[in-house]
mmCIF file of C-alpha atoms and ligand atoms in Angstrom:
data_model
loop_
_atom_site.group_PDB
_atom_site.id
_atom_site.type_symbol
_atom_site.label_atom_id
_atom_site.label_comp_id
_atom_site.label_asym_id
_atom_site.label_seq_id
_atom_site.Cartn_x
_atom_site.Cartn_y
_atom_site.Cartn_z
ATOM 1 C CA UNK A 20 -11.713 -20.254 28.259
ATOM 2 C CA UNK A 21 -9.953 -16.946 27.627
ATOM 3 C CA UNK A 22 -9.635 -14.759 30.711
ATOM 4 C CA UNK A 23 -10.107 -11.054 30.314
ATOM 5 C CA UNK A 24 -10.043 -8.114 32.622
ATOM 6 C CA UNK A 25 -12.930 -5.818 31.906
ATOM 7 C CA UNK A 26 -12.494 -2.327 33.291
ATOM 8 C CA UNK A 27 -15.791 -0.421 33.059
ATOM 9 C CA UNK A 28 -14.265 3.053 33.503
ATOM 10 C CA UNK A 29 -16.306 6.240 34.158
ATOM 11 C CA UNK A 30 -18.398 8.781 32.226
ATOM 12 C CA UNK A 31 -19.914 6.760 29.389
ATOM 13 C CA UNK A 32 -17.474 3.875 30.137
ATOM 14 C CA UNK A 33 -20.069 1.778 32.076
ATOM 15 C CA UNK A 34 -22.707 2.293 29.448
ATOM 16 C CA UNK A 35 -20.507 1.194 26.464
ATOM 17 C CA UNK A 36 -18.841 -1.651 28.396
ATOM 18 C CA UNK A 37 -22.210 -2.982 29.462
ATOM 19 C CA UNK A 38 -23.204 -2.954 25.843
ATOM 20 C CA UNK A 39 -19.992 -4.859 24.871
ATOM 21 C CA UNK A 40 -20.638 -7.450 27.554
ATOM 22 C CA UNK A 41 -24.164 -8.104 26.409
ATOM 23 C CA UNK A 42 -22.990 -8.519 22.776
ATOM 24 C CA UNK A 43 -20.066 -10.685 23.621
ATOM 25 C CA UNK A 44 -22.209 -12.922 25.869
ATOM 26 C CA UNK A 45 -24.392 -13.645 22.886
ATOM 27 C CA UNK A 46 -21.492 -14.168 20.488
ATOM 28 C CA UNK A 47 -19.381 -16.576 22.505
ATOM 29 C CA UNK A 48 -19.107 -18.646 25.667
ATOM 30 C CA UNK A 49 -15.377 -18.710 25.495
ATOM 31 C CA UNK A 50 -14.530 -15.436 27.289
ATOM 32 C CA UNK A 51 -14.285 -15.251 31.040
ATOM 33 C CA UNK A 52 -14.539 -11.736 32.340
ATOM 34 C CA UNK A 53 -13.191 -10.356 35.650
ATOM 35 C CA UNK A 54 -15.080 -7.160 35.961
ATOM 36 C CA UNK A 55 -13.129 -4.275 37.576
ATOM 37 C CA UNK A 56 -14.022 -0.715 38.338
ATOM 38 C CA UNK A 57 -11.659 2.145 38.132
ATOM 39 C CA UNK A 58 -12.059 5.915 37.846
ATOM 40 C CA UNK A 59 -13.848 8.601 39.688
ATOM 41 C CA UNK A 60 -16.385 6.373 41.471
ATOM 42 C CA UNK A 61 -13.528 4.385 42.965
ATOM 43 C CA UNK A 62 -11.845 7.596 44.092
ATOM 44 C CA UNK A 63 -15.017 8.591 45.966
ATOM 45 C CA UNK A 64 -15.605 5.113 47.458
ATOM 46 C CA UNK A 65 -12.109 3.753 48.032
ATOM 47 C CA UNK A 66 -9.794 6.835 47.921
ATOM 48 C CA UNK A 67 -7.933 5.569 44.825
ATOM 49 C CA UNK A 68 -8.578 5.801 41.130
ATOM 50 C CA UNK A 69 -7.158 2.378 40.332
ATOM 51 C CA UNK A 70 -7.503 -0.203 43.134
ATOM 52 C CA UNK A 71 -4.602 -2.725 43.419
ATOM 53 C CA UNK A 72 -6.941 -5.488 42.422
ATOM 54 C CA UNK A 73 -7.096 -3.987 38.888
ATOM 55 C CA UNK A 74 -3.323 -4.388 38.449
ATOM 56 C CA UNK A 75 -3.438 -7.926 39.892
ATOM 57 C CA UNK A 76 -6.229 -8.868 37.515
ATOM 58 C CA UNK A 77 -4.366 -7.402 34.480
ATOM 59 C CA UNK A 78 -1.195 -9.259 35.477
ATOM 60 C CA UNK A 79 -3.150 -12.528 35.692
ATOM 61 C CA UNK A 80 -5.132 -12.203 32.444
ATOM 62 C CA UNK A 81 -2.761 -10.131 30.336
ATOM 63 C CA UNK A 82 -5.700 -9.068 28.178
ATOM 64 C CA UNK A 83 -7.863 -6.022 28.950
ATOM 65 C CA UNK A 84 -11.030 -4.724 27.599
ATOM 66 C CA UNK A 85 -11.378 -1.145 28.874
ATOM 67 C CA UNK A 86 -13.908 1.621 28.910
ATOM 68 C CA UNK A 87 -12.597 5.221 29.002
ATOM 69 C CA UNK A 88 -11.436 6.634 32.297
ATOM 70 C CA UNK A 89 -11.221 10.316 33.053
ATOM 71 C CA UNK A 90 -8.335 11.495 35.230
ATOM 72 C CA UNK A 91 -9.246 14.331 37.643
ATOM 73 C CA UNK A 92 -6.541 17.010 37.820
ATOM 74 C CA UNK A 93 -4.315 16.632 40.852
ATOM 75 C CA UNK A 94 -4.921 13.000 41.584
ATOM 76 C CA UNK A 95 -1.387 11.729 41.187
ATOM 77 C CA UNK A 96 -1.723 10.460 37.641
ATOM 78 C CA UNK A 97 -1.375 12.625 34.599
ATOM 79 C CA UNK A 98 -3.680 10.144 32.861
ATOM 80 C CA UNK A 99 -4.704 6.712 33.959
ATOM 81 C CA UNK A 100 -4.887 5.655 30.285
ATOM 82 C CA UNK A 101 -1.293 6.775 29.690
ATOM 83 C CA UNK A 102 -0.189 5.136 32.898
ATOM 84 C CA UNK A 103 -1.626 1.795 32.019
ATOM 85 C CA UNK A 104 -0.075 1.914 28.488
ATOM 86 C CA UNK A 105 3.298 2.679 29.979
ATOM 87 C CA UNK A 106 3.174 0.275 32.950
ATOM 88 C CA UNK A 107 2.481 -2.682 30.608
ATOM 89 C CA UNK A 108 4.650 -1.286 27.838
ATOM 90 C CA UNK A 109 1.812 -1.302 25.321
ATOM 91 C CA UNK A 110 3.891 0.399 22.747
ATOM 92 C CA UNK A 111 1.775 -0.211 19.699
ATOM 93 C CA UNK A 112 -1.504 1.800 19.523
ATOM 94 C CA UNK A 113 -3.330 0.555 16.495
ATOM 95 C CA UNK A 114 -6.362 2.589 15.280
ATOM 96 C CA UNK A 115 -8.237 1.465 12.165
ATOM 97 C CA UNK A 116 -10.077 4.180 10.391
ATOM 98 C CA UNK A 117 -12.875 2.663 8.154
ATOM 99 C CA UNK A 118 -15.791 4.262 6.351
ATOM 100 C CA UNK A 119 -19.041 2.656 7.533
ATOM 101 C CA UNK A 120 -21.722 2.300 4.750
ATOM 102 C CA UNK A 121 -24.818 4.060 6.089
ATOM 103 C CA UNK A 122 -22.902 6.524 8.280
ATOM 104 C CA UNK A 123 -22.726 9.919 6.616
ATOM 105 C CA UNK A 124 -19.302 11.513 6.217
ATOM 106 C CA UNK A 125 -17.457 13.652 3.720
ATOM 107 C CA UNK A 126 -15.652 10.759 2.046
ATOM 108 C CA UNK A 127 -16.398 7.194 1.104
ATOM 109 C CA UNK A 128 -14.306 3.988 1.185
ATOM 110 C CA UNK A 129 -11.720 5.178 3.610
ATOM 111 C CA UNK A 130 -9.584 2.299 4.856
ATOM 112 C CA UNK A 131 -6.517 3.386 6.634
ATOM 113 C CA UNK A 132 -4.806 2.357 9.865
ATOM 114 C CA UNK A 133 -2.802 4.427 12.306
ATOM 115 C CA UNK A 134 0.197 2.989 14.231
ATOM 116 C CA UNK A 135 0.817 5.462 17.103
ATOM 117 C CA UNK A 136 3.846 5.056 19.280
ATOM 118 C CA UNK A 137 2.364 4.782 22.743
ATOM 119 C CA UNK A 138 5.050 5.149 25.367
ATOM 120 C CA UNK A 139 7.381 8.049 24.538
ATOM 121 C CA UNK A 140 7.357 11.588 23.104
ATOM 122 C CA UNK A 141 5.859 14.526 25.030
ATOM 123 C CA UNK A 142 3.857 11.895 26.988
ATOM 124 C CA UNK A 143 7.031 11.136 28.926
ATOM 125 C CA UNK A 144 5.578 13.398 31.693
ATOM 126 C CA UNK A 145 8.795 15.235 32.166
ATOM 127 C CA UNK A 146 7.817 18.881 32.735
ATOM 128 C CA UNK A 147 9.660 21.399 34.789
ATOM 129 C CA UNK A 148 9.035 24.850 36.080
ATOM 130 C CA UNK A 149 12.126 26.799 35.143
ATOM 131 C CA UNK A 150 11.017 30.139 36.576
ATOM 132 C CA UNK A 151 7.882 32.121 36.863
ATOM 133 C CA UNK A 152 7.865 32.864 33.183
ATOM 134 C CA UNK A 153 9.043 29.520 31.744
ATOM 135 C CA UNK A 154 7.982 25.911 31.586
ATOM 136 C CA UNK A 155 9.838 23.064 29.889
ATOM 137 C CA UNK A 156 8.396 19.780 28.572
ATOM 138 C CA UNK A 157 10.764 17.069 27.384
ATOM 139 C CA UNK A 158 10.150 15.130 24.195
ATOM 140 C CA UNK A 159 11.688 11.631 24.503
ATOM 141 C CA UNK A 160 12.299 9.631 21.334
ATOM 142 C CA UNK A 161 14.509 6.484 21.396
ATOM 143 C CA UNK A 162 15.939 4.388 18.682
ATOM 144 C CA UNK A 163 14.482 1.245 20.313
ATOM 145 C CA UNK A 164 11.039 2.737 20.772
ATOM 146 C CA UNK A 165 10.980 3.991 17.239
ATOM 147 C CA UNK A 166 12.194 0.679 15.836
ATOM 148 C CA UNK A 167 9.537 -1.425 17.496
ATOM 149 C CA UNK A 168 6.547 0.720 16.370
ATOM 150 C CA UNK A 169 7.785 1.291 12.897
ATOM 151 C CA UNK A 170 8.592 -2.440 12.492
ATOM 152 C CA UNK A 171 5.067 -3.199 13.808
ATOM 153 C CA UNK A 172 3.593 -1.038 11.086
ATOM 154 C CA UNK A 173 5.585 -2.660 8.365
ATOM 155 C CA UNK A 174 4.905 -6.112 9.618
ATOM 156 C CA UNK A 175 1.222 -5.326 9.712
ATOM 157 C CA UNK A 176 1.372 -3.921 6.212
ATOM 158 C CA UNK A 177 3.027 -7.003 4.897
ATOM 159 C CA UNK A 178 0.709 -9.520 6.735
ATOM 160 C CA UNK A 179 -2.492 -7.696 5.550
ATOM 161 C CA UNK A 180 -1.515 -7.004 1.971
ATOM 162 C CA UNK A 181 -1.326 -3.236 2.504
ATOM 163 C CA UNK A 182 0.629 -1.299 -0.180
ATOM 164 C CA UNK A 183 2.070 1.732 1.493
ATOM 165 C CA UNK A 184 3.449 2.979 4.897
ATOM 166 C CA UNK A 185 3.414 6.705 5.460
ATOM 167 C CA UNK A 186 5.657 8.004 8.286
ATOM 168 C CA UNK A 187 4.646 11.329 9.793
ATOM 169 C CA UNK A 188 7.182 13.649 11.518
ATOM 170 C CA UNK A 189 8.399 17.220 11.899
ATOM 171 C CA UNK A 190 12.097 16.600 11.470
ATOM 172 C CA UNK A 191 12.614 19.833 9.702
ATOM 173 C CA UNK A 192 12.250 21.502 13.073
ATOM 174 C CA UNK A 193 12.939 18.739 15.649
ATOM 175 C CA UNK A 194 16.003 17.504 13.939
ATOM 176 C CA UNK A 195 17.228 15.214 16.767
ATOM 177 C CA UNK A 196 14.111 13.668 18.042
ATOM 178 C CA UNK A 197 11.842 13.540 14.962
ATOM 179 C CA UNK A 198 15.037 13.171 12.898
ATOM 180 C CA UNK A 199 15.887 9.953 14.765
ATOM 181 C CA UNK A 200 12.318 8.547 14.155
ATOM 182 C CA UNK A 201 12.580 9.442 10.496
ATOM 183 C CA UNK A 202 16.043 7.814 10.082
ATOM 184 C CA UNK A 203 14.961 4.626 11.805
ATOM 185 C CA UNK A 204 11.918 4.588 9.431
ATOM 186 C CA UNK A 205 14.146 4.923 6.371
ATOM 187 C CA UNK A 206 16.552 2.118 7.657
ATOM 188 C CA UNK A 207 13.619 -0.260 8.334
ATOM 189 C CA UNK A 208 11.885 0.417 5.063
ATOM 190 C CA UNK A 209 14.808 -1.044 3.095
ATOM 191 C CA UNK A 210 13.835 -4.396 4.504
ATOM 192 C CA UNK A 211 10.353 -4.158 2.964
ATOM 193 C CA UNK A 212 10.919 -3.487 -0.720
ATOM 194 C CA UNK A 213 7.388 -4.855 -1.455
ATOM 195 C CA UNK A 214 5.851 -1.960 0.426
ATOM 196 C CA UNK A 215 5.895 1.658 -0.656
ATOM 197 C CA UNK A 216 7.381 4.031 1.882
ATOM 198 C CA UNK A 217 6.717 7.776 2.094
ATOM 199 C CA UNK A 218 7.395 10.412 4.692
ATOM 200 C CA UNK A 219 5.285 13.494 5.325
ATOM 201 C CA UNK A 220 5.590 16.445 7.648
ATOM 202 C CA UNK A 221 2.712 16.573 10.088
ATOM 203 C CA UNK A 222 1.306 19.872 8.898
ATOM 204 C CA UNK A 223 1.215 18.713 5.306
ATOM 205 C CA UNK A 224 -0.180 15.335 6.462
ATOM 206 C CA UNK A 225 -3.158 17.106 8.093
ATOM 207 C CA UNK A 226 -3.888 19.017 4.847
ATOM 208 C CA UNK A 227 -3.497 15.834 2.736
ATOM 209 C CA UNK A 228 -5.830 13.870 4.959
ATOM 210 C CA UNK A 229 -8.511 16.466 4.620
ATOM 211 C CA UNK A 230 -8.008 16.884 0.887
ATOM 212 C CA UNK A 231 -7.742 13.184 -0.059
ATOM 213 C CA UNK A 232 -7.640 10.599 2.700
ATOM 214 C CA UNK A 233 -7.940 7.692 0.252
ATOM 215 C CA UNK A 234 -4.334 8.198 -0.760
ATOM 216 C CA UNK A 235 -3.250 6.720 2.609
ATOM 217 C CA UNK A 236 -2.887 3.162 3.761
ATOM 218 C CA UNK A 237 -0.835 2.454 6.847
ATOM 219 C CA UNK A 238 0.276 5.565 8.923
ATOM 220 C CA UNK A 239 3.043 5.308 11.475
ATOM 221 C CA UNK A 240 3.926 8.203 13.774
ATOM 222 C CA UNK A 241 4.959 9.442 17.251
ATOM 223 C CA UNK A 242 2.712 9.611 20.261
ATOM 224 C CA UNK A 243 1.360 13.221 20.120
ATOM 225 C CA UNK A 244 0.978 13.382 16.347
ATOM 226 C CA UNK A 245 -0.844 9.983 16.507
ATOM 227 C CA UNK A 246 -3.239 11.319 19.056
ATOM 228 C CA UNK A 247 -4.098 14.297 16.979
ATOM 229 C CA UNK A 248 -4.273 12.480 13.692
ATOM 230 C CA UNK A 249 -6.580 9.862 15.149
ATOM 231 C CA UNK A 250 -9.215 12.445 16.055
ATOM 232 C CA UNK A 251 -8.877 14.137 12.682
ATOM 233 C CA UNK A 252 -9.324 10.775 10.961
ATOM 234 C CA UNK A 253 -12.222 9.955 13.223
ATOM 235 C CA UNK A 254 -13.890 13.066 11.876
ATOM 236 C CA UNK A 255 -13.500 11.725 8.276
ATOM 237 C CA UNK A 256 -15.636 8.615 8.964
ATOM 238 C CA UNK A 257 -18.326 9.660 11.422
ATOM 239 C CA UNK A 258 -16.629 10.790 14.595
ATOM 240 C CA UNK A 259 -15.142 9.424 17.761
ATOM 241 C CA UNK A 260 -18.149 7.118 18.403
ATOM 242 C CA UNK A 261 -16.946 4.643 15.715
ATOM 243 C CA UNK A 262 -13.159 4.310 16.185
ATOM 244 C CA UNK A 263 -11.737 1.368 18.115
ATOM 245 C CA UNK A 264 -8.217 0.756 19.115
ATOM 246 C CA UNK A 265 -5.783 -1.848 20.373
ATOM 247 C CA UNK A 266 -2.778 -1.248 22.590
ATOM 248 C CA UNK A 267 -0.389 -4.082 22.098
ATOM 249 C CA UNK A 268 2.981 -4.841 23.886
ATOM 250 C CA UNK A 269 4.956 -8.064 24.491
ATOM 251 C CA UNK A 270 2.497 -10.351 26.196
ATOM 252 C CA UNK A 271 -0.051 -7.745 27.234
ATOM 253 C CA UNK A 272 -2.827 -6.204 25.263
ATOM 254 C CA UNK A 273 -5.506 -3.663 25.969
ATOM 255 C CA UNK A 274 -8.537 -2.861 23.800
ATOM 256 C CA UNK A 275 -10.439 0.341 24.181
ATOM 257 C CA UNK A 276 -12.432 2.920 22.179
ATOM 258 C CA UNK A 277 -10.441 5.937 21.023
ATOM 259 C CA UNK A 278 -12.934 8.385 22.591
ATOM 260 C CA UNK A 279 -12.770 9.672 26.145
ATOM 261 C CA UNK A 280 -15.318 9.379 28.914
ATOM 262 C CA UNK A 281 -17.474 11.955 27.304
ATOM 263 C CA UNK A 282 -18.827 13.467 30.627
ATOM 264 C CA UNK A 283 -21.181 15.705 28.602
ATOM 265 C CA UNK A 284 -23.364 12.791 27.648
ATOM 266 C CA UNK A 285 -22.603 10.332 30.442
ATOM 267 C CA UNK A 286 -25.666 8.625 32.144
ATOM 268 C CA UNK A 287 -28.025 9.703 29.349
ATOM 269 C CA UNK A 288 -28.099 6.324 27.485
ATOM 270 C CA UNK A 289 -27.195 8.105 24.242
ATOM 271 C CA UNK A 290 -23.542 7.100 23.853
ATOM 272 C CA UNK A 291 -22.659 5.276 20.681
ATOM 273 C CA UNK A 292 -21.232 1.861 21.653
ATOM 274 C CA UNK A 293 -19.854 1.190 18.182
ATOM 275 C CA UNK A 294 -16.220 2.132 18.998
ATOM 276 C CA UNK A 295 -16.275 -0.181 22.054
ATOM 277 C CA UNK A 296 -17.867 -3.039 20.047
ATOM 278 C CA UNK A 297 -15.245 -2.683 17.277
ATOM 279 C CA UNK A 298 -12.605 -2.741 19.978
ATOM 280 C CA UNK A 299 -14.142 -6.064 21.053
ATOM 281 C CA UNK A 300 -13.757 -7.317 17.490
ATOM 282 C CA UNK A 301 -10.036 -6.360 17.625
ATOM 283 C CA UNK A 302 -9.752 -8.311 20.911
ATOM 284 C CA UNK A 303 -11.428 -11.354 19.304
ATOM 285 C CA UNK A 304 -8.966 -11.205 16.421
ATOM 286 C CA UNK A 305 -6.088 -10.978 18.913
ATOM 287 C CA UNK A 306 -7.185 -14.044 20.783
ATOM 288 C CA UNK A 307 -7.557 -15.979 17.517
ATOM 289 C CA UNK A 308 -11.334 -15.919 17.262
ATOM 290 C CA UNK A 309 -11.352 -14.420 13.848
ATOM 291 C CA UNK A 310 -14.692 -15.939 12.809
ATOM 292 C CA UNK A 311 -16.444 -14.561 15.873
ATOM 293 C CA UNK A 312 -14.875 -11.118 15.238
ATOM 294 C CA UNK A 313 -16.164 -11.291 11.588
ATOM 295 C CA UNK A 314 -19.677 -12.118 12.859
ATOM 296 C CA UNK A 315 -19.597 -9.150 15.237
ATOM 297 C CA UNK A 316 -18.372 -6.762 12.541
ATOM 298 C CA UNK A 317 -21.073 -8.053 10.118
ATOM 299 C CA UNK A 318 -23.829 -7.609 12.652
ATOM 300 C CA UNK A 319 -22.613 -4.087 13.459
ATOM 301 C CA UNK A 320 -22.460 -3.296 9.801
ATOM 302 C CA UNK A 321 -26.061 -4.417 9.229
ATOM 303 C CA UNK A 322 -27.289 -2.352 12.101
ATOM 304 C CA UNK A 323 -25.359 0.819 11.127
ATOM 305 C CA UNK A 324 -26.619 0.622 7.534
ATOM 306 C CA UNK A 325 -30.074 1.644 8.764
ATOM 307 C CA UNK A 326 -30.344 5.327 9.861
ATOM 308 C CA UNK A 327 -33.115 4.413 12.295
ATOM 309 C CA UNK A 328 -30.470 2.624 14.409
ATOM 310 C CA UNK A 329 -28.168 5.704 14.598
ATOM 311 C CA UNK A 330 -27.403 7.209 17.906
ATOM 312 C CA UNK A 331 -27.313 11.040 18.480
ATOM 313 C CA UNK A 332 -23.675 11.543 17.446
ATOM 314 C CA UNK A 333 -24.604 10.083 13.995
ATOM 315 C CA UNK A 334 -27.649 12.222 13.733
ATOM 316 C CA UNK A 335 -30.196 9.627 14.996
ATOM 317 C CA UNK A 336 -32.343 9.109 18.075
ATOM 318 C CA UNK A 337 -31.486 5.452 18.997
ATOM 319 C CA UNK A 338 -30.364 4.892 22.629
ATOM 320 C CA UNK A 339 -27.323 2.996 23.676
ATOM 321 C CA UNK A 340 -29.387 0.080 24.959
ATOM 322 C CA UNK A 341 -31.644 0.247 21.812
ATOM 323 C CA UNK A 342 -28.542 0.064 19.562
ATOM 324 C CA UNK A 343 -27.137 -2.795 21.613
ATOM 325 C CA UNK A 344 -30.409 -4.708 21.293
ATOM 326 C CA UNK A 345 -30.365 -4.183 17.539
ATOM 327 C CA UNK A 346 -26.785 -5.588 17.392
ATOM 328 C CA UNK A 347 -27.802 -8.573 19.504
ATOM 329 C CA UNK A 348 -30.834 -9.243 17.244
ATOM 330 C CA UNK A 349 -28.565 -8.982 14.211
ATOM 331 C CA UNK A 350 -26.307 -11.630 15.716
ATOM 332 C CA UNK A 351 -29.279 -13.756 16.119
ATOM 333 C CA UNK A 352 -29.890 -13.620 19.836
ATOM 334 C CA UNK A 353 -31.628 -11.661 22.468
ATOM 335 C CA UNK A 354 -30.088 -9.707 25.370
ATOM 336 C CA UNK A 355 -29.676 -11.845 28.479
HETATM 337 P P1 ATP B 19 -10.127 12.583 26.371
HETATM 338 O O1 ATP B 19 -9.292 13.760 26.607
HETATM 339 O O2 ATP B 19 -10.423 11.752 27.593
HETATM 340 O O3 ATP B 19 -9.739 11.778 25.206
HETATM 341 P P2 ATP B 19 -11.904 14.295 25.037
HETATM 342 O O4 ATP B 19 -12.083 15.597 25.831
HETATM 343 O O5 ATP B 19 -11.073 14.218 23.845
HETATM 344 O O6 ATP B 19 -11.599 13.037 25.987
HETATM 345 P P3 ATP B 19 -14.219 12.791 24.521
HETATM 346 O O7 ATP B 19 -14.636 12.296 25.807
HETATM 347 O O8 ATP B 19 -13.676 11.790 23.644
HETATM 348 O O9 ATP B 19 -13.380 14.015 24.556
HETATM 349 O O10 ATP B 19 -15.472 13.442 23.805
HETATM 350 C C1 ATP B 19 -15.309 14.359 22.713
HETATM 351 C C2 ATP B 19 -16.807 14.658 22.181
HETATM 352 O O11 ATP B 19 -17.187 13.444 21.434
HETATM 353 C C3 ATP B 19 -17.847 14.917 23.255
HETATM 354 O O12 ATP B 19 -18.676 15.876 22.747
HETATM 355 C C4 ATP B 19 -18.431 13.593 23.384
HETATM 356 O O13 ATP B 19 -19.785 13.712 23.851
HETATM 357 C C5 ATP B 19 -18.421 12.952 22.009
HETATM 358 N N1 ATP B 19 -18.340 11.463 22.156
HETATM 359 C C6 ATP B 19 -17.203 10.791 22.498
HETATM 360 N N2 ATP B 19 -17.424 9.458 22.528
HETATM 361 C C7 ATP B 19 -18.727 9.312 22.069
HETATM 362 C C8 ATP B 19 -19.529 8.230 21.911
HETATM 363 N N3 ATP B 19 -19.163 6.943 22.076
HETATM 364 N N4 ATP B 19 -20.842 8.435 21.583
HETATM 365 C C9 ATP B 19 -21.276 9.667 21.314
HETATM 366 N N5 ATP B 19 -20.521 10.798 21.450
HETATM 367 C C10 ATP B 19 -19.263 10.635 21.868
#
């Protein structure tokens, strides 16, 4: 049995994690979930956004499947998501961007993957009030932090037969911080002569992605640019409802959709669970259950191919539970 901490989150978190649970229950008997609640409900009931039991469970299982959690302003955390990534040093945020046949978008056959550094940059949380007129935020970039994420991107490229790594920066302006990231990238690329290496400035990268996303393969970048590029790329393949992610560190891993808790549609049974289900497939890959992951992706694919199964974000009318049932049927089971 593989022990997993499942955090339901808030907003649409409970809806998409319940969908994931139903689908995974049909796919395999090998996962043992400890279900945890965190987020605004916990704050109301227990006076804390993340009860201690959540951390205890994560430390015991070391694998987390997580729904989105919103962080109310003024509750001690800047962001629960950022706090968890930092606490468990989940430095590698991996976001595959794949066109889905049947899902309308401006481009076809996009297959790229973003490696976003997950622990540094302007997310360091170091902000100061200098005076009434002035605020400072500190951008932290380290050689060690840059090395491990860029190395992860190159290793992934080599293992998965990818041809090119594109490093994204703004070193023409941030000469020390982005300059360090860029130089580390150049040094590491020498060890991978089989993989093309290119560097692009973030503004040009945004334009190139919109003009011709198919020119990219593996993208590696710092935390903030990675956040923005992921949403841009999500828009190229159908939106936030279809983009999963893995946060990987040394010995800890957390899988979650890229989207937030979407309070505008919470509780309406209309959220698209695809991003969450694809995050489950990434989890299954991580625990070595590659065949099960492939079955899940195949089932999802067959469901998404039919417009009648699309949820509102993809222009359809299918509900979250209806979509989940369709995936369960495609796997060959019924919801329990
Ligand atoms: P955060 O700052 O927490 O990342 P956000 O403000 O960027 O969140 P999201 O919560 O990700 O925003 O939502 C952005 C938009 O995308 C909203 O209109 C939301 O309804 C929509 N959206 C996000 N996820 C889904 C989903 N799974 N299904 C359908 N629509 C979604």
